[in-house]
CSV table of C-alpha atoms in Angstrom, one decimal:
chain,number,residue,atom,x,y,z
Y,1,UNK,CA,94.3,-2.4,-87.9
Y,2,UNK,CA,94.7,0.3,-91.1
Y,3,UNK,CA,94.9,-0.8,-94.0
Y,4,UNK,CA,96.2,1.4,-96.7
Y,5,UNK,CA,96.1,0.4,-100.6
Y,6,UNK,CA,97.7,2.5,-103.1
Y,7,UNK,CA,95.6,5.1,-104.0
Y,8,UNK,CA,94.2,5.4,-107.6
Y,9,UNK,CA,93.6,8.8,-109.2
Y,10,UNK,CA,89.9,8.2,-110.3
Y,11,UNK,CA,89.0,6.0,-107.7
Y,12,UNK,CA,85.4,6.3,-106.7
Y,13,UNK,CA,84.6,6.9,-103.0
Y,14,UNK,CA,82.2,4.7,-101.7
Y,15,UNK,CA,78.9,6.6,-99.5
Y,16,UNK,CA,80.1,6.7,-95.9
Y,17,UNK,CA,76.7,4.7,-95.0
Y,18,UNK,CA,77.7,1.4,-97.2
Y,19,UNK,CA,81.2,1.7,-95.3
Y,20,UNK,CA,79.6,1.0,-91.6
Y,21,UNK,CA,78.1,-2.4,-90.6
Y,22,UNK,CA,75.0,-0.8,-89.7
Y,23,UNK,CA,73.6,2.7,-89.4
Y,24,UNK,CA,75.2,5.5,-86.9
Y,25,UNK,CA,72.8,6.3,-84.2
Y,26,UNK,CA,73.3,8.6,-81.1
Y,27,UNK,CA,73.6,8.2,-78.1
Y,28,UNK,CA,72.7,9.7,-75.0
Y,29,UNK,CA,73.3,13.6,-75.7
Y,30,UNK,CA,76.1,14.8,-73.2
Y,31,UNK,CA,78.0,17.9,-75.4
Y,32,UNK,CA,76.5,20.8,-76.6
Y,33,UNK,CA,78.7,22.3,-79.0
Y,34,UNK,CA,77.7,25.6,-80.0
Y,35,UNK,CA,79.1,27.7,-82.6
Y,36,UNK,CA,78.9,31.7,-81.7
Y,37,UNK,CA,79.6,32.9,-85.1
Y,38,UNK,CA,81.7,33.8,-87.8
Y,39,UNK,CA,83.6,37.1,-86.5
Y,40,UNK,CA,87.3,36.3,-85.9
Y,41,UNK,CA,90.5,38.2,-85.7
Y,42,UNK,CA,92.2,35.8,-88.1
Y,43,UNK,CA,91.1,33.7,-91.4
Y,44,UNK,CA,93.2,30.5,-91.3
Y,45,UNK,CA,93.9,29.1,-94.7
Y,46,UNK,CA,92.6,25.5,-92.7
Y,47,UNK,CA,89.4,27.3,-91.4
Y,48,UNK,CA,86.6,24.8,-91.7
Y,49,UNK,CA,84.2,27.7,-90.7
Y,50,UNK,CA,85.6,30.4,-93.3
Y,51,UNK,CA,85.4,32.7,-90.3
Y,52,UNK,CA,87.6,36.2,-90.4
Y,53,UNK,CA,87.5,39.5,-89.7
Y,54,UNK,CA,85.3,40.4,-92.5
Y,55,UNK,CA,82.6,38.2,-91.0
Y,56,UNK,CA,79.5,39.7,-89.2
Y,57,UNK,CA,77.4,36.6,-88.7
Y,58,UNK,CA,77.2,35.9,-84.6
Y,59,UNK,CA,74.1,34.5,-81.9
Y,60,UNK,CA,71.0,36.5,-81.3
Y,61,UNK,CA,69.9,37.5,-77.9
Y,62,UNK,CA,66.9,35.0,-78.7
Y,63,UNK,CA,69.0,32.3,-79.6
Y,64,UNK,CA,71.1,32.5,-76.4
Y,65,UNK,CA,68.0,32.9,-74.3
Y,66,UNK,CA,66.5,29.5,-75.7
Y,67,UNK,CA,70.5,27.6,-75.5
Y,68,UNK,CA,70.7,29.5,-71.7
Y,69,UNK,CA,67.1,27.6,-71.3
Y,70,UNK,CA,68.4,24.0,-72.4
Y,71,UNK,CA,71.4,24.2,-70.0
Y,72,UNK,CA,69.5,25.1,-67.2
Y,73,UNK,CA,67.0,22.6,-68.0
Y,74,UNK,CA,68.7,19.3,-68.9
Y,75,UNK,CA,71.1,18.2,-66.5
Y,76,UNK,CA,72.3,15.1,-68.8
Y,77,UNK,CA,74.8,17.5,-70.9
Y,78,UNK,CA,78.1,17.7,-69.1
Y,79,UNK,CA,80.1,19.4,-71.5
Y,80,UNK,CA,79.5,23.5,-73.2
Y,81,UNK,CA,81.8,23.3,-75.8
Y,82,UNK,CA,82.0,27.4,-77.5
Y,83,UNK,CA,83.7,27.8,-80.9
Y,84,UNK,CA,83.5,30.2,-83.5
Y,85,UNK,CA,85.1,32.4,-85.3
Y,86,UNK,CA,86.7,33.3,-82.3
Y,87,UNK,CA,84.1,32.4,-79.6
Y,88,UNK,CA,85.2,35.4,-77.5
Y,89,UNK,CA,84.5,38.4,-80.1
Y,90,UNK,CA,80.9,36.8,-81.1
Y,91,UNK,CA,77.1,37.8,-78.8
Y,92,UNK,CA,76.6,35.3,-75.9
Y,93,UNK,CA,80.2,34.2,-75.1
Y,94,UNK,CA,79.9,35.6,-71.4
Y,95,UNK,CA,75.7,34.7,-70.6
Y,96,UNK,CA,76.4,31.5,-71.9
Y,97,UNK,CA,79.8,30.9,-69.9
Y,98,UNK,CA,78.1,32.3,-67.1
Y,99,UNK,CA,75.2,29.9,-67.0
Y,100,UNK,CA,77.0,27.4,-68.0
Y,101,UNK,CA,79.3,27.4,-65.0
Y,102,UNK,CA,76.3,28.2,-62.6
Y,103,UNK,CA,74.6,25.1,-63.4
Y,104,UNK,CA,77.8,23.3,-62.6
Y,105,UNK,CA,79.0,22.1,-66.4
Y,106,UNK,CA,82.3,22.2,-67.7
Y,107,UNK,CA,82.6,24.9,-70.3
Y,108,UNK,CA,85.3,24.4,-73.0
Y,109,UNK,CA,86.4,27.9,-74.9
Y,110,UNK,CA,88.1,27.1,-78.7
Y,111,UNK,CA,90.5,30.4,-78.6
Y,112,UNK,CA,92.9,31.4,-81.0
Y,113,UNK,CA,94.9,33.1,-78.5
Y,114,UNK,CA,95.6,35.9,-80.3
Y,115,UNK,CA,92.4,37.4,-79.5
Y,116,UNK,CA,94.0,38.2,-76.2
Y,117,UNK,CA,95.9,40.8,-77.8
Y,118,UNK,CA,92.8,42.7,-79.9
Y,119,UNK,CA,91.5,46.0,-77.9
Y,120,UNK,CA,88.7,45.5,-75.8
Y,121,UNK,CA,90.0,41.8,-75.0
Y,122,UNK,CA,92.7,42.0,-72.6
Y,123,UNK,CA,90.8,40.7,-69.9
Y,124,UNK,CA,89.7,37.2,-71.4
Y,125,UNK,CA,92.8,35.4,-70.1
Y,126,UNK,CA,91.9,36.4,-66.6
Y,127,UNK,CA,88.1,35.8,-67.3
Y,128,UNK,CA,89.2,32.3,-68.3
Y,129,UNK,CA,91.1,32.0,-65.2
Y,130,UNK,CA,88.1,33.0,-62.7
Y,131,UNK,CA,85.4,30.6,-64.3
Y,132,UNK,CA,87.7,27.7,-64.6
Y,133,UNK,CA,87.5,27.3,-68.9
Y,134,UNK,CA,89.0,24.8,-70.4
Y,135,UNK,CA,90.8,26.1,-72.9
Y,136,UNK,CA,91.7,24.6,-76.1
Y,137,UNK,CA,93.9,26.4,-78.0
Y,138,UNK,CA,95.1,26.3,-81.7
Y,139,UNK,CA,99.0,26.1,-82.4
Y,140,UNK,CA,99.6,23.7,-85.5
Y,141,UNK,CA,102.9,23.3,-85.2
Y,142,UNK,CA,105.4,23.8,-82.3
Y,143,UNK,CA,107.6,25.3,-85.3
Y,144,UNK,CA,107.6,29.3,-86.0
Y,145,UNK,CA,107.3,28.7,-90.2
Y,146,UNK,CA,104.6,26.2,-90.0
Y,147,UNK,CA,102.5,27.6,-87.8
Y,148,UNK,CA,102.5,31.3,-89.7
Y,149,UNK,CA,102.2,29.8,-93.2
Y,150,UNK,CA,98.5,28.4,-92.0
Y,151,UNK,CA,97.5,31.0,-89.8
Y,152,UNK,CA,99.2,34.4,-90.9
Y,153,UNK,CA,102.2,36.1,-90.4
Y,154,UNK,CA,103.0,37.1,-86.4
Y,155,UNK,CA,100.7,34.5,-85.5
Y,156,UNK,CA,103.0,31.8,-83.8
Y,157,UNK,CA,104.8,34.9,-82.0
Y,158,UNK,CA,101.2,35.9,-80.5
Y,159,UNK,CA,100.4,32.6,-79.5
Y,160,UNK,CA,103.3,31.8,-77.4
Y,161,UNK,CA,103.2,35.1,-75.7
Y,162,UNK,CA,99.6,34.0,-75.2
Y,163,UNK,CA,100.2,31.0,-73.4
Y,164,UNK,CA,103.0,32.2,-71.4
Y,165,UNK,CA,100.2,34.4,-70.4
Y,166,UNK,CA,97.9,31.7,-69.6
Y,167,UNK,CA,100.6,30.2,-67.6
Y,168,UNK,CA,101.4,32.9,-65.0
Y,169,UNK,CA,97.8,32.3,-64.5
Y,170,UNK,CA,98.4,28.6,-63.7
Y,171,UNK,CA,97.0,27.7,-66.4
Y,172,UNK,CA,99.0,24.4,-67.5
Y,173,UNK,CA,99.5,23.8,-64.1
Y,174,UNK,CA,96.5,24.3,-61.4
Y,175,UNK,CA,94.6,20.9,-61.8
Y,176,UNK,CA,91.4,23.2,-62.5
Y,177,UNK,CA,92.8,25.1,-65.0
Y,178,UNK,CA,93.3,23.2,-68.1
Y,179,UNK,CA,95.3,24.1,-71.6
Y,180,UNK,CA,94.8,21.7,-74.3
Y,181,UNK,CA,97.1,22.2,-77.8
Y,182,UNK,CA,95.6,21.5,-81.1
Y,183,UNK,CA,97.4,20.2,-83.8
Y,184,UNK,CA,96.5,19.8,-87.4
Y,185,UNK,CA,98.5,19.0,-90.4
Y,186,UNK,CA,99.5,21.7,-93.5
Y,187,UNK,CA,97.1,21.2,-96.4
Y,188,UNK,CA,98.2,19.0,-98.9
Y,189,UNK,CA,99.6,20.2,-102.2
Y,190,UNK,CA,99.8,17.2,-104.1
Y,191,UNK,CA,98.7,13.4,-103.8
Y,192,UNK,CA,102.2,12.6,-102.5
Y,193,UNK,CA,101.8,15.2,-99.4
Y,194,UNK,CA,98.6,13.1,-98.3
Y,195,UNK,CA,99.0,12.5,-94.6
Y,196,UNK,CA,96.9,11.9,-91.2
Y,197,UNK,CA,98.3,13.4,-88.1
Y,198,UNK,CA,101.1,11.7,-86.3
Y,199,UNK,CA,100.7,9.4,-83.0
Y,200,UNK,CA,99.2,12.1,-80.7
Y,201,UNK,CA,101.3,10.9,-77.5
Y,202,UNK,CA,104.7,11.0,-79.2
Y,203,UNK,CA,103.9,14.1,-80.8
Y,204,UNK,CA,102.7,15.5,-77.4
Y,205,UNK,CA,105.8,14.9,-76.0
Y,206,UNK,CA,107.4,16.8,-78.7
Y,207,UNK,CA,105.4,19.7,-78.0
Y,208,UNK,CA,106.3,19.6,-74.3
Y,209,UNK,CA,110.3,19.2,-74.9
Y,210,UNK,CA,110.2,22.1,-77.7
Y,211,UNK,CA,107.9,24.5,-75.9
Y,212,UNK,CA,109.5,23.6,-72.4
Y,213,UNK,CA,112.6,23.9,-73.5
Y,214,UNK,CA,112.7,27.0,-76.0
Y,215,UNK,CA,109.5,29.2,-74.3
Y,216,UNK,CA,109.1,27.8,-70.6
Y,217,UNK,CA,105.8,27.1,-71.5
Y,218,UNK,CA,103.7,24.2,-70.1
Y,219,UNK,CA,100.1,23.0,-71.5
Y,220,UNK,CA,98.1,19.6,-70.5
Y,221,UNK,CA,97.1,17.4,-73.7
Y,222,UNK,CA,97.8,17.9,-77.3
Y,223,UNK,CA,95.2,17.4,-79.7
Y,224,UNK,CA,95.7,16.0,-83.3
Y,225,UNK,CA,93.3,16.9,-86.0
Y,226,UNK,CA,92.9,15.5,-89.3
Y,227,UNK,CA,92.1,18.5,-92.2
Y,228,UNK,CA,88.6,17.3,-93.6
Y,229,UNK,CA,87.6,18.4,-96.9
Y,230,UNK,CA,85.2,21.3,-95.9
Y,231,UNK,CA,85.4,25.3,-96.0
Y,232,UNK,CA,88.7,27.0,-97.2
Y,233,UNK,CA,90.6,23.3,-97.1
Y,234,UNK,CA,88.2,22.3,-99.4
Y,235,UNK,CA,88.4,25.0,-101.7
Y,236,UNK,CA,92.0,24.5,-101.5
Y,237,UNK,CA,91.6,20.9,-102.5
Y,238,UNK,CA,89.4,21.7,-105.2
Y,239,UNK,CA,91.4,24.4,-106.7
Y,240,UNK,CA,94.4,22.0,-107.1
Y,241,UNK,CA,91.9,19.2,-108.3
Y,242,UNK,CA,92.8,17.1,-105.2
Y,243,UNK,CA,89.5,17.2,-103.2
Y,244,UNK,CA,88.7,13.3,-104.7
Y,245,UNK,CA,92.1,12.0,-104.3
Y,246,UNK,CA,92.5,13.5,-101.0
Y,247,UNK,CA,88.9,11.7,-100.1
Y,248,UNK,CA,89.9,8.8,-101.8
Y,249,UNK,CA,93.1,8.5,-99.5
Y,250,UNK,CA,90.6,8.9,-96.3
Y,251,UNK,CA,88.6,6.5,-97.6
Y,252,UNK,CA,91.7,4.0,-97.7
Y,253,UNK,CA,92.1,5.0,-94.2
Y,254,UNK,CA,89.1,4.1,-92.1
Y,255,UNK,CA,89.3,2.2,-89.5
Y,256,UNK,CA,86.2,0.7,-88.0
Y,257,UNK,CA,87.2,1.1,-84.5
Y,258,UNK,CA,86.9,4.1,-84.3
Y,259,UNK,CA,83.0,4.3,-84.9
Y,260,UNK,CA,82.6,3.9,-81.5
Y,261,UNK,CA,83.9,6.9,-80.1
Y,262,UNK,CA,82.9,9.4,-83.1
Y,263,UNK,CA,81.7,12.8,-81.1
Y,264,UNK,CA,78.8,13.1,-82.7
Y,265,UNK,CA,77.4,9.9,-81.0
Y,266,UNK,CA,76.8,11.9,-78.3
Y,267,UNK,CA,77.0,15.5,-78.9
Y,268,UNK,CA,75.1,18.2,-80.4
Y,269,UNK,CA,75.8,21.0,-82.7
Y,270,UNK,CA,74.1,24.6,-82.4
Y,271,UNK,CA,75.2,27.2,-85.5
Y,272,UNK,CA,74.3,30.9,-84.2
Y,273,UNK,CA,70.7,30.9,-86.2
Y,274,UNK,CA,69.6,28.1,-83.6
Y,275,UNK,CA,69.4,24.9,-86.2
Y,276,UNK,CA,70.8,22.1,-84.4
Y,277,UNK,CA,73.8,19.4,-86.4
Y,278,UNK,CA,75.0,16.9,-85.8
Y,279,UNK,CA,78.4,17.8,-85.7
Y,280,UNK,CA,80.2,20.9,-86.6
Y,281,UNK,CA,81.2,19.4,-89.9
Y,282,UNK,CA,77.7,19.0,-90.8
Y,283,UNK,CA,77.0,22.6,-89.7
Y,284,UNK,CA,79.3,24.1,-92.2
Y,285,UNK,CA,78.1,22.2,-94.7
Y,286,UNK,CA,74.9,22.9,-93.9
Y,287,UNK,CA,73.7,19.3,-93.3
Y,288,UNK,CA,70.8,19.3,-90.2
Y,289,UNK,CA,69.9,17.2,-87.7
Y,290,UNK,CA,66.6,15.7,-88.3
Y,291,UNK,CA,63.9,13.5,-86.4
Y,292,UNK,CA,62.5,10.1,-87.0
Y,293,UNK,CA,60.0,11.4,-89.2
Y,294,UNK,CA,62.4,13.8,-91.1
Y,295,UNK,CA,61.4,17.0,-89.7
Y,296,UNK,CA,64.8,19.4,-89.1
Y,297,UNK,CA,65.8,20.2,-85.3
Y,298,UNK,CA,66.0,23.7,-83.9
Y,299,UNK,CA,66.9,24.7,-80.5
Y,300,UNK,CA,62.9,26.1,-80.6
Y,301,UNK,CA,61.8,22.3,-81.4
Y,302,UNK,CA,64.0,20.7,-78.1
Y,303,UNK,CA,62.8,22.5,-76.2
Y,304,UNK,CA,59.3,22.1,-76.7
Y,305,UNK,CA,59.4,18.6,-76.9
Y,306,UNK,CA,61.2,18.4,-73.5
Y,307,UNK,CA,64.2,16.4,-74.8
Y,308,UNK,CA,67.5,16.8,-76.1
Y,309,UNK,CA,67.0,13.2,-78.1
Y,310,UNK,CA,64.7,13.5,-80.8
Y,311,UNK,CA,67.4,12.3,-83.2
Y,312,UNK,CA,68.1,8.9,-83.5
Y,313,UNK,CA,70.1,8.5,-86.6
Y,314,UNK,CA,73.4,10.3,-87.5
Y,315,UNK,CA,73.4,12.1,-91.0
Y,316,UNK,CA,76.9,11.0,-92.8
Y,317,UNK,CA,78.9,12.4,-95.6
Y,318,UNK,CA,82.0,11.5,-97.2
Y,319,UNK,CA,84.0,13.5,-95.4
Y,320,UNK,CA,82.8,11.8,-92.5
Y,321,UNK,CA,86.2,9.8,-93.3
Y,322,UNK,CA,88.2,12.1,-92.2
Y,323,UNK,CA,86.9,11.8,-88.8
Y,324,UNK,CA,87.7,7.8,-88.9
Y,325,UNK,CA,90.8,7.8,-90.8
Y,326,UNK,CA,94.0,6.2,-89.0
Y,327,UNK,CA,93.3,6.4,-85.2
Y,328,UNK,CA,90.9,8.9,-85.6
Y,329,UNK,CA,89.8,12.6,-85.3
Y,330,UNK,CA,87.7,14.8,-83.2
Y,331,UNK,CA,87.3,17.8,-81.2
Y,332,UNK,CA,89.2,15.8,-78.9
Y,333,UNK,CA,91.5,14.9,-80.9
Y,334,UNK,CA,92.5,11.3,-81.9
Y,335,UNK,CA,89.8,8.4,-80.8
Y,336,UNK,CA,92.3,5.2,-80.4
């Protein structure tokens, strides 16, 4: 059960740690998230990463040769999860897909979808389509105004065209080729604008109707996000002197239940320098992973010590709230 107070302009927000009944520790490591870098065709005014097309940051060769290693050698991870930027424009999308899919793992791609339309990236869709992606795809809103407020102008027209695309590939259709939807909510503009994301299920079926209905489009899950407090929503936040409220009103949120199922009790995040989170949150915030003993994890450092679980404690943050707010929020969407 939430419970929400009324929220007080100059409340303090109590350390994430103090909130939990005892400290967060991972669990067996399963997803390896890996961030390819910061090019992108787009720069979301939501973007946690600050990617764009201004960005030049992206993998090294070396980098993809040591993450190509720990797929190949640790059969325990189940899940490549590629994000960006856009994954597809940064070094190592392909190699990494491609040994990915050889060793037998499922391989998530996080696409904008309007990448599809950028020269030299026509054939992604149907790249997608012979490996068998996942692919989870960003569209805010099912709504034209919404959607091209937070992500530019065009965008929403792009994206449907995208995944009408995706569909005459059978994606949202073929049991083996899946298209998830990812919703998040318009940054707040005042303390009175301060929402989590709706129920996912009723808000997936009003996807489905809408999109059905106006587009003949057809997708598998929808995805609801909450906006944390990190990158341009941040700035945002702290521009309008809302970043405590807004983490105040998080705070008010949590709900313990869903500490259980927080993805980064099981996964691991890789930024494109090799330096190992561990989530993505932490990554753009520039928050590592670090051993027993306090040493920081690399990519270099698994794989000489032969394991993928050298961490046992989760580093936390007060925007770690976001992620336990309400039902929930993760990569997979909500967690109850």
């Amino acid at each position: 059960m939430v419970k929400i107070t009324k929220l007080q302009p100059n409340s303090v927000v109590t350390p994430f740690e103090k909130k939990l009944e005892s400290p967060l520790t991972k669990q067996e490591i399963t997803v390896l998230q890996v961030n390819l870098g910061k090019r992108c065709n787009l720069a979301c005014t939501h973007c946690h990463v600050e990617a764009g097309p201004k960005r030049t940051e992206e993998l090294s060769p070396e980098i993809c040769e040591q993450l190509i290693e720990i797929i190949r050698r640790f059969p325990q991870i189940k899940t490549v999860d590629l994000t960006g930027g856009a994954p597809e424009m940064n070094y190592g999308f392909k190699p990494l897909v491609e040994a990915a899919r050889l060793e037998g793992k499922e391989v998530i791609i996080r696409s904008n979808l309007t990448i599809y339309f950028e020269p030299g990236f026509e054939e992604i869709p149907a790249y997608c389509a012979e490996h068998r992606l996942r692919i989870v795809a960003s569209l805010p809103c099912y709504l034209q105004d919404n959607v091209d407020k937070m992500r530019g102008a065009g965008v929403y027209d792009a994206s449907i065209r995208a995944i009408q695309w995706l569909n005459r590939l059978g994606y949202g259709d073929n049991p083996n080729l899946i298209l998830d939807l990812v919703y998040n909510p318009t940054i707040p503009s005042s303390p009175e604008k301060f929402s989590l994301p709706p129920a996912q299920g009723k808000l997936e079926q009003d996807y489905k109707r809408f999109l059905q209905e106006h587009f003949n489009i057809s997708f598998n899950q929808l995805f609801t996000i909450t906006n944390l407090p990190i990158g341009r929503t941040k700035f945002h936040l702290e521009h309008k002197q809302l970043l405590k409220p807004y983490l105040s009103f998080l705070e008010e949120s949590f709900n313990s239940d869903t500490v259980e199922r927080l993805m980064c009790r099981n996964e691991l995040s890789i930024d494109y320098l090799g330096n190992v989170y561990d989530c993505d949150f932490n990554q753009m915030e520039r928050l590592p992973a670090r051993t027993a003993a306090g040493e920081v994890v690399t990519v270099a450092k698994l794989l000489e010590a032969g394991t993928l679980d050298l961490i046992e404690e989760i580093r936390t943050a007060s925007y770690c709230y976001g992620c336990t707010a309400g039902s929930g929020s993760s990569c997979g969407g909500a967690l109850i």
